[in-house]
Amino acid sequence: MFALVDCNSFYASCERVFRPDLEKRPVVVLSNNDGCVVALSKEAKSLGIKMCDPWFKIKKDYKQQGGIAFSSNYELYADISSRIMDILEQLAPRIEIYSIDEAFLDLSGIDSCVNLDAFGHQCLMTIKKWTGMPVSVGIGPTKTLAKVASYGAKKYPQTKGVVDLSSKERQKKLLKLMPVEEVWGVGRKLHQHLNKIGVTNAYQLAQLDLNYIRKRFNVVLAKTARELRGEVCIDLEEQPSTKKQIVVSRTFSRRVTDLNLLNEAVSDYAARAAVKLRREKQTCKLLSVFIRTNPFRKQDTQHREIFSVPFILPTNDSRDLIKAAREGMSQIFRKDLQYNKAGIMLSDFYDEGVYQLDLFNPQERKELDKNLMGLIDKVNTTNLGPITFLAQGIKKEWSMKREMQSPRYTTNWNDLLKVN
DNA sequence: TCTGGGGTCCTAGGACCC
DNA sequence: TCTGGGGTCCTAGGACCC
């Protein structure tokens, strides 16, 4: 048996924890650059606001209706998330942290000694009491059914936030009520195709012939159908698997035509990616750089391109990555175009310390470089930092806008909440 | 004026091998 | 006219997730 513990409107709820005056008010959180809505409270939903709505389009009406908006504050969200995950670790023997706001719990063992519905409420109340965050709990024999249960727990207030789908009858009842596009693994395209063959709810999907699904669609959807029937196909993954790629990309605060500024931006992203790569204790053999113009501006000449730079020896040295990023940029940059986004991608990973010996690059040098990077990373965790590379730029004219950000209540002494 | 960021998995097709 | 069979590896693109 699995439980899915899922925070309600996670980012919006985080903002409310330290602003109780916002309870019952519409709250939305915006993406980087205050671009579009990425999280919204129930009250904001009932004003007709949708996920991904561009902020500039809804801003005026929304504010008039008493809504409040925040720029995203990832430092705050990450900290609240880790507090919630710590609590869940105490409540269940095995958990899988699935995303910043969700975790699957393995309930085997627990299900034989306590009532599962009661256990769900215990999780919900403990998290509410210790962090102030509202969550829903869905319980089912497979992960996909736990997701279904969580859908029910959010959708129907009479469940008080917990749905237990242990029984076949309850599964059947809820699956029939659930639109097929709400199923975990069914996105926009599959939704359209399924509708075309007359499948509109989750129950119908579960009843389809598996061979037919494999032939007409693919093996992944067949797996989803089996999970909906109660057959475990997706296991709990306790250890986060090592990453296969690292991406750092940003939309600029304004359109950029200057190669120097683009170089600055990708150098900055490369340096950030290098830190992530070293945190994973990995090295990479490939760095790709990409840029694109604003696809929404139909009047502009469009250009998007990606260029990959291989390394002879795998590396996680910031200087190598920055150099490669600039090299790549010089290959794809075109004069007189208005770029609005750039990014870099690292791939082809190797464990740190596993590399072919190189005649021209003696071992001692490598150790020295490694120590240097380690030292920089260490300094940057203290308030002596940050140490950055000049290539990353100083003014960062291209960097994003976040005009409505809340304080970092839990991670910065200066932002600590004051009580008068 | 203003439209996010970071991931994974699967498949088809091409290049290449014997 | 008629041009094998079986395999692997890599890449790009599509679909999905949060």
CSV table of C-alpha atoms (C1' of nucleotides) in Angstrom, one decimal:
chain,number,residue,atom,x,y,z
A,1,MET,CA,0.0,0.0,0.0
A,2,PHE,CA,1.2,3.5,-0.9
A,3,ALA,CA,0.3,6.9,0.4
A,4,LEU,CA,0.9,10.1,-1.5
A,5,VAL,CA,1.3,13.2,0.7
A,6,ASP,CA,0.9,16.3,-1.4
A,7,CYS,CA,0.9,19.9,-0.4
A,8,ASN,CA,-2.1,22.0,-1.4
A,9,SER,CA,-1.1,24.9,-3.7
A,10,PHE,CA,2.4,24.5,-2.3
A,11,TYR,CA,4.1,27.8,-3.2
A,12,ALA,CA,1.0,29.9,-2.4
A,13,SER,CA,0.6,28.1,1.0
A,14,CYS,CA,4.3,28.7,1.8
A,15,GLU,CA,3.7,32.4,1.3
A,16,ARG,CA,0.7,32.2,3.7
A,17,VAL,CA,2.6,30.5,6.5
A,18,PHE,CA,4.2,33.8,7.6
A,19,ARG,CA,1.3,36.0,6.4
A,20,PRO,CA,-1.8,34.7,8.2
A,21,ASP,CA,-3.6,37.8,7.0
A,22,LEU,CA,-3.7,36.2,3.6
A,23,GLU,CA,-5.8,33.3,4.7
A,24,LYS,CA,-9.0,33.2,2.6
A,25,ARG,CA,-7.5,35.7,0.1
A,26,PRO,CA,-6.6,34.9,-3.4
A,27,VAL,CA,-2.8,34.3,-3.6
A,28,VAL,CA,-0.7,33.5,-6.7
A,29,VAL,CA,3.0,32.9,-7.1
A,30,LEU,CA,4.7,33.9,-10.3
A,31,SER,CA,7.5,32.2,-12.3
A,32,ASN,CA,10.9,33.8,-12.8
A,33,ASN,CA,10.7,37.3,-14.3
A,34,ASP,CA,7.2,37.5,-12.9
A,35,GLY,CA,6.2,35.9,-16.1
A,36,CYS,CA,3.3,33.7,-15.4
A,37,VAL,CA,1.3,32.0,-12.7
A,38,VAL,CA,2.9,28.8,-11.4
A,39,ALA,CA,0.9,28.4,-8.2
A,40,LEU,CA,-2.5,29.6,-7.0
A,41,SER,CA,-4.7,29.3,-4.0
A,42,LYS,CA,-8.2,27.9,-4.1
A,43,GLU,CA,-9.6,31.5,-3.9
A,44,ALA,CA,-7.5,32.5,-6.9
A,45,LYS,CA,-8.7,29.5,-8.8
A,46,SER,CA,-12.3,30.5,-8.2
A,47,LEU,CA,-11.6,33.9,-9.7
A,48,GLY,CA,-10.9,32.0,-12.9
A,49,ILE,CA,-7.1,32.3,-12.8
A,50,LYS,CA,-5.3,29.4,-14.3
A,51,MET,CA,-1.9,27.8,-14.1
A,52,CYS,CA,0.4,29.4,-16.7
A,53,ASP,CA,-1.7,32.5,-17.2
A,54,PRO,CA,0.7,35.4,-18.2
A,55,TRP,CA,0.8,37.9,-15.3
A,56,PHE,CA,0.7,41.0,-17.5
A,57,LYS,CA,-2.7,39.8,-18.9
A,58,ILE,CA,-4.4,39.2,-15.6
A,59,LYS,CA,-2.7,41.7,-13.3
A,60,LYS,CA,-5.1,44.5,-13.4
A,61,ASP,CA,-8.4,42.6,-12.9
A,62,TYR,CA,-6.8,40.3,-10.4
A,63,LYS,CA,-5.6,43.1,-8.2
A,64,GLN,CA,-8.9,44.9,-8.4
A,65,GLN,CA,-10.6,41.7,-7.1
A,66,GLY,CA,-8.3,41.9,-4.0
A,67,GLY,CA,-5.8,39.3,-5.2
A,68,ILE,CA,-2.2,39.3,-4.0
A,69,ALA,CA,0.8,38.1,-6.0
A,70,PHE,CA,4.4,37.0,-5.1
A,71,SER,CA,7.5,36.5,-7.1
A,72,SER,CA,8.9,33.1,-6.5
A,73,ASN,CA,11.0,32.6,-3.5
A,74,TYR,CA,12.7,29.3,-3.9
A,75,GLU,CA,14.8,29.6,-0.9
A,76,LEU,CA,11.8,29.7,1.3
A,77,TYR,CA,10.0,26.9,-0.5
A,78,ALA,CA,13.0,24.6,-0.4
A,79,ASP,CA,13.3,25.1,3.3
A,80,ILE,CA,9.7,24.4,4.1
A,81,SER,CA,9.8,21.4,1.8
A,82,SER,CA,12.7,19.9,3.7
A,83,ARG,CA,10.9,20.4,7.0
A,84,ILE,CA,7.9,18.5,5.7
A,85,MET,CA,10.0,15.7,4.3
A,86,ASP,CA,11.8,15.4,7.7
A,87,ILE,CA,8.4,14.9,9.4
A,88,LEU,CA,7.4,12.3,6.9
A,89,GLU,CA,10.6,10.4,7.5
A,90,GLN,CA,9.6,10.1,11.1
A,91,LEU,CA,6.1,8.9,10.3
A,92,ALA,CA,6.8,6.2,7.8
A,93,PRO,CA,9.7,3.7,7.4
A,94,ARG,CA,10.3,4.3,3.7
A,95,ILE,CA,9.6,7.4,1.7
A,96,GLU,CA,10.3,8.7,-1.7
A,97,ILE,CA,10.6,12.4,-2.2
A,98,TYR,CA,9.0,12.8,-5.5
A,99,SER,CA,9.0,16.5,-6.0
A,100,ILE,CA,9.4,19.7,-3.9
A,101,ASP,CA,5.8,19.3,-2.6
A,102,GLU,CA,5.0,15.5,-2.8
A,103,ALA,CA,6.3,12.3,-1.3
A,104,PHE,CA,5.2,8.7,-1.6
A,105,LEU,CA,5.1,6.6,1.6
A,106,ASP,CA,5.5,2.8,1.7
A,107,LEU,CA,2.8,1.7,4.1
A,108,SER,CA,3.6,-2.0,4.2
A,109,GLY,CA,3.8,-3.0,7.8
A,110,ILE,CA,1.8,0.0,8.8
A,111,ASP,CA,-1.4,-1.2,7.1
A,112,SER,CA,-1.6,-4.3,9.3
A,113,CYS,CA,-1.5,-2.4,12.6
A,114,VAL,CA,-3.3,0.9,12.1
A,115,ASN,CA,-6.3,2.1,10.3
A,116,LEU,CA,-5.0,3.7,7.1
A,117,ASP,CA,-7.5,6.5,7.1
A,118,ALA,CA,-6.5,7.4,10.6
A,119,PHE,CA,-2.9,7.3,9.6
A,120,GLY,CA,-3.6,9.7,6.8
A,121,HIS,CA,-5.2,12.2,9.2
A,122,GLN,CA,-2.3,11.8,11.6
A,123,CYS,CA,0.2,12.8,8.8
A,124,LEU,CA,-2.0,15.7,7.8
A,125,MET,CA,-2.4,17.1,11.3
A,126,THR,CA,1.2,16.7,12.3
A,127,ILE,CA,2.4,18.6,9.3
A,128,LYS,CA,-0.2,21.3,9.8
A,129,LYS,CA,0.7,21.7,13.4
A,130,TRP,CA,4.5,21.6,13.0
A,131,THR,CA,4.8,23.6,9.8
A,132,GLY,CA,1.5,25.3,9.2
A,133,MET,CA,1.2,23.8,5.7
A,134,PRO,CA,-2.0,22.2,4.4
A,135,VAL,CA,-1.6,18.8,2.7
A,136,SER,CA,-3.8,16.1,1.2
A,137,VAL,CA,-3.2,12.4,1.6
A,138,GLY,CA,-4.2,9.7,-1.0
A,139,ILE,CA,-3.8,6.0,-0.2
A,140,GLY,CA,-3.9,3.2,-2.7
A,141,PRO,CA,-2.4,-0.2,-3.6
A,142,THR,CA,-0.3,1.4,-6.4
A,143,LYS,CA,1.3,4.8,-6.8
A,144,THR,CA,-1.0,5.7,-9.6
A,145,LEU,CA,-4.1,4.8,-7.4
A,146,ALA,CA,-2.6,6.8,-4.6
A,147,LYS,CA,-2.5,9.7,-7.0
A,148,VAL,CA,-6.1,9.1,-7.9
A,149,ALA,CA,-6.9,9.1,-4.2
A,150,SER,CA,-5.1,12.4,-3.7
A,151,TYR,CA,-7.1,13.8,-6.6
A,152,GLY,CA,-10.3,12.9,-4.7
A,153,ALA,CA,-8.9,14.2,-1.4
A,154,LYS,CA,-8.3,17.6,-3.0
A,155,LYS,CA,-11.5,17.7,-5.0
A,156,TYR,CA,-14.1,16.7,-2.4
A,157,PRO,CA,-14.1,18.7,0.8
A,158,GLN,CA,-16.2,16.1,2.7
A,159,THR,CA,-13.1,13.8,2.6
A,160,LYS,CA,-11.3,16.3,4.9
A,161,GLY,CA,-8.2,15.8,2.9
A,162,VAL,CA,-7.7,12.1,3.2
A,163,VAL,CA,-8.9,9.4,0.8
A,164,ASP,CA,-8.2,5.7,1.3
A,165,LEU,CA,-8.7,3.6,-1.8
A,166,SER,CA,-8.0,0.2,-0.3
A,167,SER,CA,-11.3,-1.2,-1.3
A,168,LYS,CA,-12.1,-2.1,-4.9
A,169,GLU,CA,-15.6,-0.6,-4.8
A,170,ARG,CA,-14.2,2.8,-3.7
A,171,GLN,CA,-11.6,2.6,-6.5
A,172,LYS,CA,-14.2,1.9,-9.1
A,173,LYS,CA,-16.4,4.7,-7.9
A,174,LEU,CA,-13.7,7.4,-7.9
A,175,LEU,CA,-12.2,6.2,-11.2
A,176,LYS,CA,-15.5,6.7,-12.9
A,177,LEU,CA,-15.7,10.3,-11.5
A,178,MET,CA,-12.2,11.2,-12.6
A,179,PRO,CA,-11.6,12.7,-16.0
A,180,VAL,CA,-9.0,10.7,-17.9
A,181,GLU,CA,-6.8,13.8,-18.3
A,182,GLU,CA,-6.3,13.9,-14.6
A,183,VAL,CA,-4.6,10.5,-14.5
A,184,TRP,CA,-0.9,10.6,-13.7
A,185,GLY,CA,0.8,10.0,-17.1
A,186,VAL,CA,-1.9,11.3,-19.3
A,187,GLY,CA,-1.0,14.6,-20.8
A,188,ARG,CA,-2.5,16.9,-23.4
A,189,LYS,CA,-1.8,14.6,-26.5
A,190,LEU,CA,-2.9,11.4,-24.9
A,191,HIS,CA,-6.0,13.1,-23.6
A,192,GLN,CA,-7.0,14.1,-27.2
A,193,HIS,CA,-6.3,10.6,-28.5
A,194,LEU,CA,-8.1,8.9,-25.8
A,195,ASN,CA,-11.1,11.1,-26.2
A,196,LYS,CA,-11.1,10.3,-29.9
A,197,ILE,CA,-11.7,6.6,-29.1
A,198,GLY,CA,-14.4,7.5,-26.6
A,199,VAL,CA,-12.3,7.2,-23.4
A,200,THR,CA,-13.2,10.1,-21.1
A,201,ASN,CA,-12.8,8.8,-17.6
A,202,ALA,CA,-10.1,6.9,-15.7
A,203,TYR,CA,-12.3,3.8,-15.3
A,204,GLN,CA,-12.6,3.4,-19.0
A,205,LEU,CA,-8.9,3.7,-19.4
A,206,ALA,CA,-8.3,1.0,-16.8
A,207,GLN,CA,-10.8,-1.3,-18.7
A,208,LEU,CA,-9.1,-1.0,-22.1
A,209,ASP,CA,-7.4,-4.1,-23.5
A,210,LEU,CA,-3.7,-3.9,-22.7
A,211,ASN,CA,-2.5,-5.2,-26.1
A,212,TYR,CA,-4.7,-2.7,-27.8
A,213,ILE,CA,-3.2,0.1,-25.7
A,214,ARG,CA,0.3,-1.1,-26.5
A,215,LYS,CA,-0.4,-1.2,-30.2
A,216,ARG,CA,-2.5,2.0,-30.5
A,217,PHE,CA,-0.5,4.0,-27.9
A,218,ASN,CA,2.6,2.8,-26.1
A,219,VAL,CA,3.9,0.7,-23.3
A,220,VAL,CA,3.9,3.5,-20.8
A,221,LEU,CA,0.2,4.0,-21.0
A,222,ALA,CA,-0.3,0.3,-20.7
A,223,LYS,CA,1.6,0.4,-17.5
A,224,THR,CA,-0.6,3.3,-16.3
A,225,ALA,CA,-3.7,1.2,-17.1
A,226,ARG,CA,-2.3,-1.8,-15.1
A,227,GLU,CA,-1.6,0.5,-12.2
A,228,LEU,CA,-5.1,1.8,-12.3
A,229,ARG,CA,-6.3,-1.8,-12.0
A,230,GLY,CA,-4.2,-2.3,-8.9
A,231,GLU,CA,-1.2,-4.1,-10.3
A,232,VAL,CA,2.1,-2.6,-9.0
A,233,CYS,CA,4.3,-1.6,-11.9
A,234,ILE,CA,6.1,1.4,-10.4
A,235,ASP,CA,8.1,0.8,-7.2
A,236,LEU,CA,9.0,3.2,-4.5
A,237,GLU,CA,12.4,4.8,-5.1
A,238,GLU,CA,14.1,5.7,-1.9
A,239,GLN,CA,17.4,6.7,-3.2
A,240,PRO,CA,17.3,9.6,-5.7
A,241,SER,CA,19.0,8.2,-8.8
A,242,THR,CA,22.1,10.1,-10.0
A,243,LYS,CA,21.2,12.8,-12.5
A,244,LYS,CA,21.8,12.3,-16.2
A,245,GLN,CA,21.7,15.9,-17.1
A,246,ILE,CA,21.9,19.3,-15.5
A,247,VAL,CA,20.2,22.3,-17.1
A,248,VAL,CA,20.5,26.0,-16.2
A,249,SER,CA,18.5,28.4,-18.3
A,250,ARG,CA,16.7,31.7,-17.8
A,251,THR,CA,14.6,34.1,-19.7
A,252,PHE,CA,16.1,37.6,-19.7
A,253,SER,CA,14.5,40.5,-18.1
A,254,ARG,CA,14.7,42.3,-21.4
A,255,ARG,CA,15.7,41.4,-25.0
A,256,VAL,CA,19.4,41.1,-25.5
A,257,THR,CA,21.4,41.7,-28.8
A,258,ASP,CA,24.9,42.1,-27.4
A,259,LEU,CA,27.3,39.2,-27.6
A,260,ASN,CA,29.1,40.3,-24.5
A,261,LEU,CA,26.0,40.2,-22.4
A,262,LEU,CA,25.0,36.8,-23.8
A,263,ASN,CA,28.5,35.5,-22.9
A,264,GLU,CA,28.1,36.9,-19.4
A,265,ALA,CA,24.8,35.1,-19.0
A,266,VAL,CA,25.9,31.7,-20.2
A,267,SER,CA,29.1,32.0,-18.1
A,268,ASP,CA,26.9,32.6,-15.1
A,269,TYR,CA,24.8,29.6,-15.9
A,270,ALA,CA,27.8,27.4,-16.5
A,271,ALA,CA,29.2,28.4,-13.1
A,272,ARG,CA,25.9,27.5,-11.4
A,273,ALA,CA,25.7,24.2,-13.3
A,274,ALA,CA,29.3,23.5,-12.2
A,275,VAL,CA,28.3,23.9,-8.5
A,276,LYS,CA,25.4,21.5,-9.0
A,277,LEU,CA,27.6,19.0,-10.8
A,278,ARG,CA,30.2,19.0,-8.0
A,279,ARG,CA,27.4,18.6,-5.5
A,280,GLU,CA,26.4,15.4,-7.3
A,281,LYS,CA,30.1,14.3,-7.2
A,282,GLN,CA,30.0,13.9,-11.0
A,283,THR,CA,32.0,15.2,-14.0
A,284,CYS,CA,30.7,15.7,-17.5
A,285,LYS,CA,32.1,15.2,-21.0
A,286,LEU,CA,29.6,17.4,-22.9
A,287,LEU,CA,28.3,20.9,-22.5
A,288,SER,CA,25.6,22.3,-24.8
A,289,VAL,CA,24.7,26.0,-25.1
A,290,PHE,CA,21.4,27.2,-26.5
A,291,ILE,CA,19.8,30.6,-27.2
A,292,ARG,CA,16.5,31.6,-28.6
A,293,THR,CA,14.5,34.7,-29.6
A,294,ASN,CA,11.1,35.4,-28.1
A,295,PRO,CA,8.7,33.0,-29.9
A,296,PHE,CA,5.7,35.2,-28.8
A,297,ARG,CA,7.0,38.1,-30.9
A,298,LYS,CA,5.9,37.1,-34.3
A,299,GLN,CA,7.1,40.4,-35.8
A,300,ASP,CA,10.7,39.5,-34.9
A,301,THR,CA,13.1,37.3,-36.9
A,302,GLN,CA,13.2,34.0,-35.0
A,303,HIS,CA,16.3,32.0,-34.3
A,304,ARG,CA,16.9,29.1,-31.9
A,305,GLU,CA,20.0,27.0,-31.9
A,306,ILE,CA,21.9,24.6,-29.7
A,307,PHE,CA,25.6,23.8,-30.0
A,308,SER,CA,27.5,21.1,-28.1
A,309,VAL,CA,31.1,21.3,-26.9
A,310,PRO,CA,32.8,18.0,-25.9
A,311,PHE,CA,35.5,17.8,-23.4
A,312,ILE,CA,38.4,15.4,-24.0
A,313,LEU,CA,38.5,14.6,-20.2
A,314,PRO,CA,35.4,14.7,-18.0
A,315,THR,CA,35.4,17.8,-15.9
A,316,ASN,CA,33.5,19.7,-13.2
A,317,ASP,CA,35.9,22.6,-13.1
A,318,SER,CA,34.0,25.9,-13.4
A,319,ARG,CA,36.7,27.4,-15.6
A,320,ASP,CA,36.4,24.6,-18.1
A,321,LEU,CA,32.7,24.9,-18.2
A,322,ILE,CA,32.7,28.7,-18.6
A,323,LYS,CA,35.2,28.5,-21.4
A,324,ALA,CA,33.2,25.9,-23.2
A,325,ALA,CA,30.0,27.9,-22.8
A,326,ARG,CA,31.6,31.0,-24.4
A,327,GLU,CA,33.0,28.8,-27.2
A,328,GLY,CA,29.6,27.4,-27.9
A,329,MET,CA,27.9,30.8,-27.8
A,330,SER,CA,30.3,32.2,-30.4
A,331,GLN,CA,29.2,29.4,-32.7
A,332,ILE,CA,25.4,30.1,-32.5
A,333,PHE,CA,25.2,33.9,-31.9
A,334,ARG,CA,23.8,35.9,-34.8
A,335,LYS,CA,24.1,39.7,-35.0
A,336,ASP,CA,21.1,42.0,-34.8
A,337,LEU,CA,18.7,39.4,-33.3
A,338,GLN,CA,16.8,40.0,-30.1
A,339,TYR,CA,17.4,37.1,-27.8
A,340,ASN,CA,15.2,36.5,-24.8
A,341,LYS,CA,16.5,33.3,-23.4
A,342,ALA,CA,19.8,31.3,-23.1
A,343,GLY,CA,20.8,28.2,-21.3
A,344,ILE,CA,23.4,25.5,-20.9
A,345,MET,CA,23.1,21.8,-20.5
A,346,LEU,CA,25.6,19.3,-19.1
A,347,SER,CA,25.4,15.6,-20.0
A,348,ASP,CA,27.5,12.4,-20.4
A,349,PHE,CA,28.3,12.1,-16.7
A,350,TYR,CA,31.1,10.1,-15.0
A,351,ASP,CA,31.8,9.6,-11.3
A,352,GLU,CA,34.3,12.0,-9.9
A,353,GLY,CA,37.8,10.4,-9.9
A,354,VAL,CA,37.0,7.9,-12.7
A,355,TYR,CA,38.9,9.1,-15.8
A,356,GLN,CA,41.4,8.0,-18.3
A,357,LEU,CA,44.9,9.1,-17.4
A,358,ASP,CA,46.3,11.8,-19.6
A,359,LEU,CA,49.9,12.1,-20.6
A,360,PHE,CA,49.8,15.8,-21.0
A,361,ASN,CA,47.8,16.6,-17.9
A,362,PRO,CA,49.6,15.3,-14.8
A,363,GLN,CA,47.7,14.0,-11.8
A,364,GLU,CA,49.1,16.7,-9.3
A,365,ARG,CA,47.6,19.5,-11.3
A,366,LYS,CA,44.1,17.8,-11.2
A,367,GLU,CA,44.2,17.5,-7.5
A,368,LEU,CA,45.1,21.2,-7.2
A,369,ASP,CA,42.2,22.2,-9.4
A,370,LYS,CA,39.9,20.0,-7.4
A,371,ASN,CA,40.9,21.5,-4.1
A,372,LEU,CA,40.5,25.0,-5.5
A,373,MET,CA,36.9,24.2,-6.6
A,374,GLY,CA,36.1,22.6,-3.3
A,375,LEU,CA,37.4,25.6,-1.5
A,376,ILE,CA,35.3,28.0,-3.5
A,377,ASP,CA,32.2,25.9,-2.9
A,378,LYS,CA,33.0,25.9,0.8
A,379,VAL,CA,33.5,29.6,1.1
A,380,ASN,CA,30.2,30.1,-0.8
A,381,THR,CA,28.3,28.3,1.9
A,382,THR,CA,29.5,30.9,4.5
A,383,ASN,CA,28.9,34.6,4.6
A,384,LEU,CA,32.4,35.2,3.4
A,385,GLY,CA,31.2,34.6,-0.1
A,386,PRO,CA,30.1,34.6,-2.7
A,387,ILE,CA,33.2,34.1,-4.8
A,388,THR,CA,32.3,34.3,-8.5
A,389,PHE,CA,34.2,34.5,-11.8
A,390,LEU,CA,34.5,37.8,-13.5
A,391,ALA,CA,33.0,36.2,-16.6
A,392,GLN,CA,29.7,35.9,-14.8
A,393,GLY,CA,29.4,39.7,-15.0
A,394,ILE,CA,28.9,42.3,-12.3
A,395,LYS,CA,25.9,44.3,-13.2
A,396,LYS,CA,24.0,41.3,-14.8
A,397,GLU,CA,21.8,43.6,-16.8
A,398,TRP,CA,20.1,40.6,-18.4
A,399,SER,CA,19.2,38.9,-15.1
A,400,MET,CA,15.6,38.3,-14.1
A,401,LYS,CA,13.1,40.6,-12.4
A,402,ARG,CA,11.5,39.6,-9.2
A,403,GLU,CA,9.6,42.6,-7.9
A,404,MET,CA,7.3,41.1,-5.4
A,405,GLN,CA,9.4,38.7,-3.5
A,406,SER,CA,8.7,37.8,0.1
A,407,PRO,CA,11.4,37.7,2.8
A,408,ARG,CA,13.5,34.6,3.3
A,409,TYR,CA,11.9,34.1,6.7
A,410,THR,CA,13.6,30.8,7.6
A,411,THR,CA,17.0,30.9,5.9
A,412,ASN,CA,18.3,34.4,6.5
A,413,TRP,CA,18.8,36.2,9.8
A,414,ASN,CA,18.1,39.6,8.4
A,415,ASP,CA,14.7,38.4,7.1
A,416,LEU,CA,13.6,36.9,10.4
A,417,LEU,CA,10.0,37.7,11.2
A,418,LYS,CA,9.7,40.5,13.8
A,419,VAL,CA,6.9,40.3,16.4
A,420,ASN,CA,6.0,43.6,18.0
B,1,DT,C1',6.4,46.4,-22.9
B,2,DC,C1',5.4,42.0,-20.2
B,3,DT,C1',4.4,34.6,-21.7
B,4,DG,C1',9.1,29.7,-16.4
B,5,DG,C1',12.6,26.1,-15.3
B,6,DG,C1',14.3,21.5,-14.7
B,7,DG,C1',13.9,16.9,-15.3
B,8,DT,C1',12.8,11.6,-17.2
B,9,DC,C1',11.6,8.0,-20.5
B,10,DC,C1',10.5,6.1,-25.0
B,11,DT,C1',10.7,5.6,-30.0
B,12,DA,C1',12.2,5.9,-34.7
B,13,DG,C1',15.7,6.2,-37.8
B,14,DG,C1',20.4,6.4,-39.2
B,15,DA,C1',25.2,4.7,-38.9
B,16,DC,C1',27.8,1.1,-38.3
B,17,DC,C1',29.3,-3.8,-37.4
B,18,DC,C1',29.8,-8.8,-38.8
C,1,DT,C1',14.3,-7.8,-63.3
C,2,DC,C1',16.4,-9.9,-59.1
C,3,DT,C1',20.6,-7.1,-54.1
C,4,DG,C1',20.6,-10.7,-46.7
C,5,DG,C1',19.9,-10.9,-41.9
C,6,DG,C1',20.7,-9.6,-37.4
C,7,DG,C1',22.4,-6.8,-34.2
C,8,DT,C1',24.1,-2.4,-31.3
C,9,DC,C1',24.7,2.3,-30.4
C,10,DC,C1',23.6,7.1,-30.8
C,11,DT,C1',20.7,11.1,-31.5
C,12,DA,C1',16.7,13.9,-32.1
C,13,DG,C1',12.2,14.7,-31.0
C,14,DG,C1',8.0,13.9,-28.6
C,15,DA,C1',5.5,13.1,-24.6
C,16,DC,C1',5.1,13.3,-19.9
C,17,DC,C1',6.0,15.0,-14.9
C,18,DC,C1',6.2,18.9,-11.1
